[in-house]
Structures are given as structure tokens and as C-alpha cells.
Tab-separated table of C-alpha atoms in Angstrom:
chain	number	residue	atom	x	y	z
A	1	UNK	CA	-1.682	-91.920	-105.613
A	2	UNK	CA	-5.413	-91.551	-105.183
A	3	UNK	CA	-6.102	-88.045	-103.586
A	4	UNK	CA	-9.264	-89.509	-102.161
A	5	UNK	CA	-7.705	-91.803	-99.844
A	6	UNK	CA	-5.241	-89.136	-98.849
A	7	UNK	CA	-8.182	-86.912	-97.502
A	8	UNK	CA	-9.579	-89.304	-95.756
A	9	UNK	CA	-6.152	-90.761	-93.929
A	10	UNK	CA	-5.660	-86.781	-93.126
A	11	UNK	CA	-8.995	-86.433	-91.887
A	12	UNK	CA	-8.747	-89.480	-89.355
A	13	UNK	CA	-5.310	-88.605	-88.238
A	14	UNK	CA	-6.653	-85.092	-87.233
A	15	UNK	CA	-9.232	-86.697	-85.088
A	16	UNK	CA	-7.278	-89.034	-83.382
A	17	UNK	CA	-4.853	-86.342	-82.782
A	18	UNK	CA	-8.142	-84.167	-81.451
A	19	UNK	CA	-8.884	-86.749	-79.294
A	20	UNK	CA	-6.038	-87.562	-77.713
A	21	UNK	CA	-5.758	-83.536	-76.951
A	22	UNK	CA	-8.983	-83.523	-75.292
A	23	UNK	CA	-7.894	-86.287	-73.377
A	24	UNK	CA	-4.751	-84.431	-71.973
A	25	UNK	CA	-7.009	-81.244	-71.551
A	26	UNK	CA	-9.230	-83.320	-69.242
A	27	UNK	CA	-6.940	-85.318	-67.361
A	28	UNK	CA	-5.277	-82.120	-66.444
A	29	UNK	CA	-8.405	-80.716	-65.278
A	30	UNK	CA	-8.546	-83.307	-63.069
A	31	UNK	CA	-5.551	-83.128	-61.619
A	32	UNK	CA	-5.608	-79.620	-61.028
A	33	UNK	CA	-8.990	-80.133	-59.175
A	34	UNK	CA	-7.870	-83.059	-57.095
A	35	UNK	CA	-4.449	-80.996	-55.788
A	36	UNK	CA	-7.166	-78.170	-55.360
A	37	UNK	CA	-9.306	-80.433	-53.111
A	38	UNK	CA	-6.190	-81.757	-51.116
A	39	UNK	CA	-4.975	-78.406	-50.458
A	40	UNK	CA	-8.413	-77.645	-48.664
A	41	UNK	CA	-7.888	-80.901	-46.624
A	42	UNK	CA	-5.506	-79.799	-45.057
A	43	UNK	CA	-6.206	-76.175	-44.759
A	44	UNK	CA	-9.762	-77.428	-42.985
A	45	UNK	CA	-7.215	-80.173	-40.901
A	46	UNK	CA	-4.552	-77.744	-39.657
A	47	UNK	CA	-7.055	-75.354	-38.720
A	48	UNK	CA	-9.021	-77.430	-36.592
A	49	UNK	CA	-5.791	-77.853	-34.526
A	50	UNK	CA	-6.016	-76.166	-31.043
A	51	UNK	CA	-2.827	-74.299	-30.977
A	52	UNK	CA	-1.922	-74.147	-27.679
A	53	UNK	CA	-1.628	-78.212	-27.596
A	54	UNK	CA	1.280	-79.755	-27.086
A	55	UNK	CA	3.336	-76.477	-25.806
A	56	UNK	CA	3.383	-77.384	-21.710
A	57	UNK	CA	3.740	-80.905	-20.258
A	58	UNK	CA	2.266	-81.310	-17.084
A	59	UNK	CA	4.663	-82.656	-14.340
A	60	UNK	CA	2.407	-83.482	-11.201
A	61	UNK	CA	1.088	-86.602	-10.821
């Protein structure tokens, strides 16, 4: 076997495998800052709510 060739066929594996790691690393970052955005949708829509709406129905018409 040529030891050459076995270098280099380590050395490319490594990078794909670094790759594809920094490719998981940032999709989770995304995700986690997406769900974190959501979260403050609704926070910010829930508290715009006025909460005494909805609690009496008004029977006179």
C-alpha cells in the first residue's frame, strides 16, 4: 500500500467529517434562534391581550 495515498484519503475524510459538523453546529443554531424568536411572538401577542375581554356578555339590546 502506498502510505502517501493513505494520508491524503485520511486527511479528506477528516474534512468532510469537519464539515458536515459545522453544518449540524449551525443548523442547530438556527433552530434554537428561530424557537427563541417564536417564543417572543407570542409572549409580545398574549400580552397585548386586554384581560378583562371576553369575561361578561352583555344582554340588553
Amino acid at each position: 500500500m502506498d502510505l502517501t495515498m493513505d494520508i491524503a484519503q485520511l486527511s479528506v475524510g477528516m474534512h468532510q467529517q469537519q464539515a458536515a459538523q459545522s453544518l449540524g453546529i449551525a443548523v442547530a443554531k438556527l433552530a434554537m434562534d428561530s424557537g427563541k424568536e417564536a417564543l417572543e411572538l407570542i409572549e409580545d401577542t398574549t400580552a397585548s391581550l386586554d384581560p378583562n375581554l371576553g369575561n361578561s356578555v352583555d344582554m340588553y339590546a
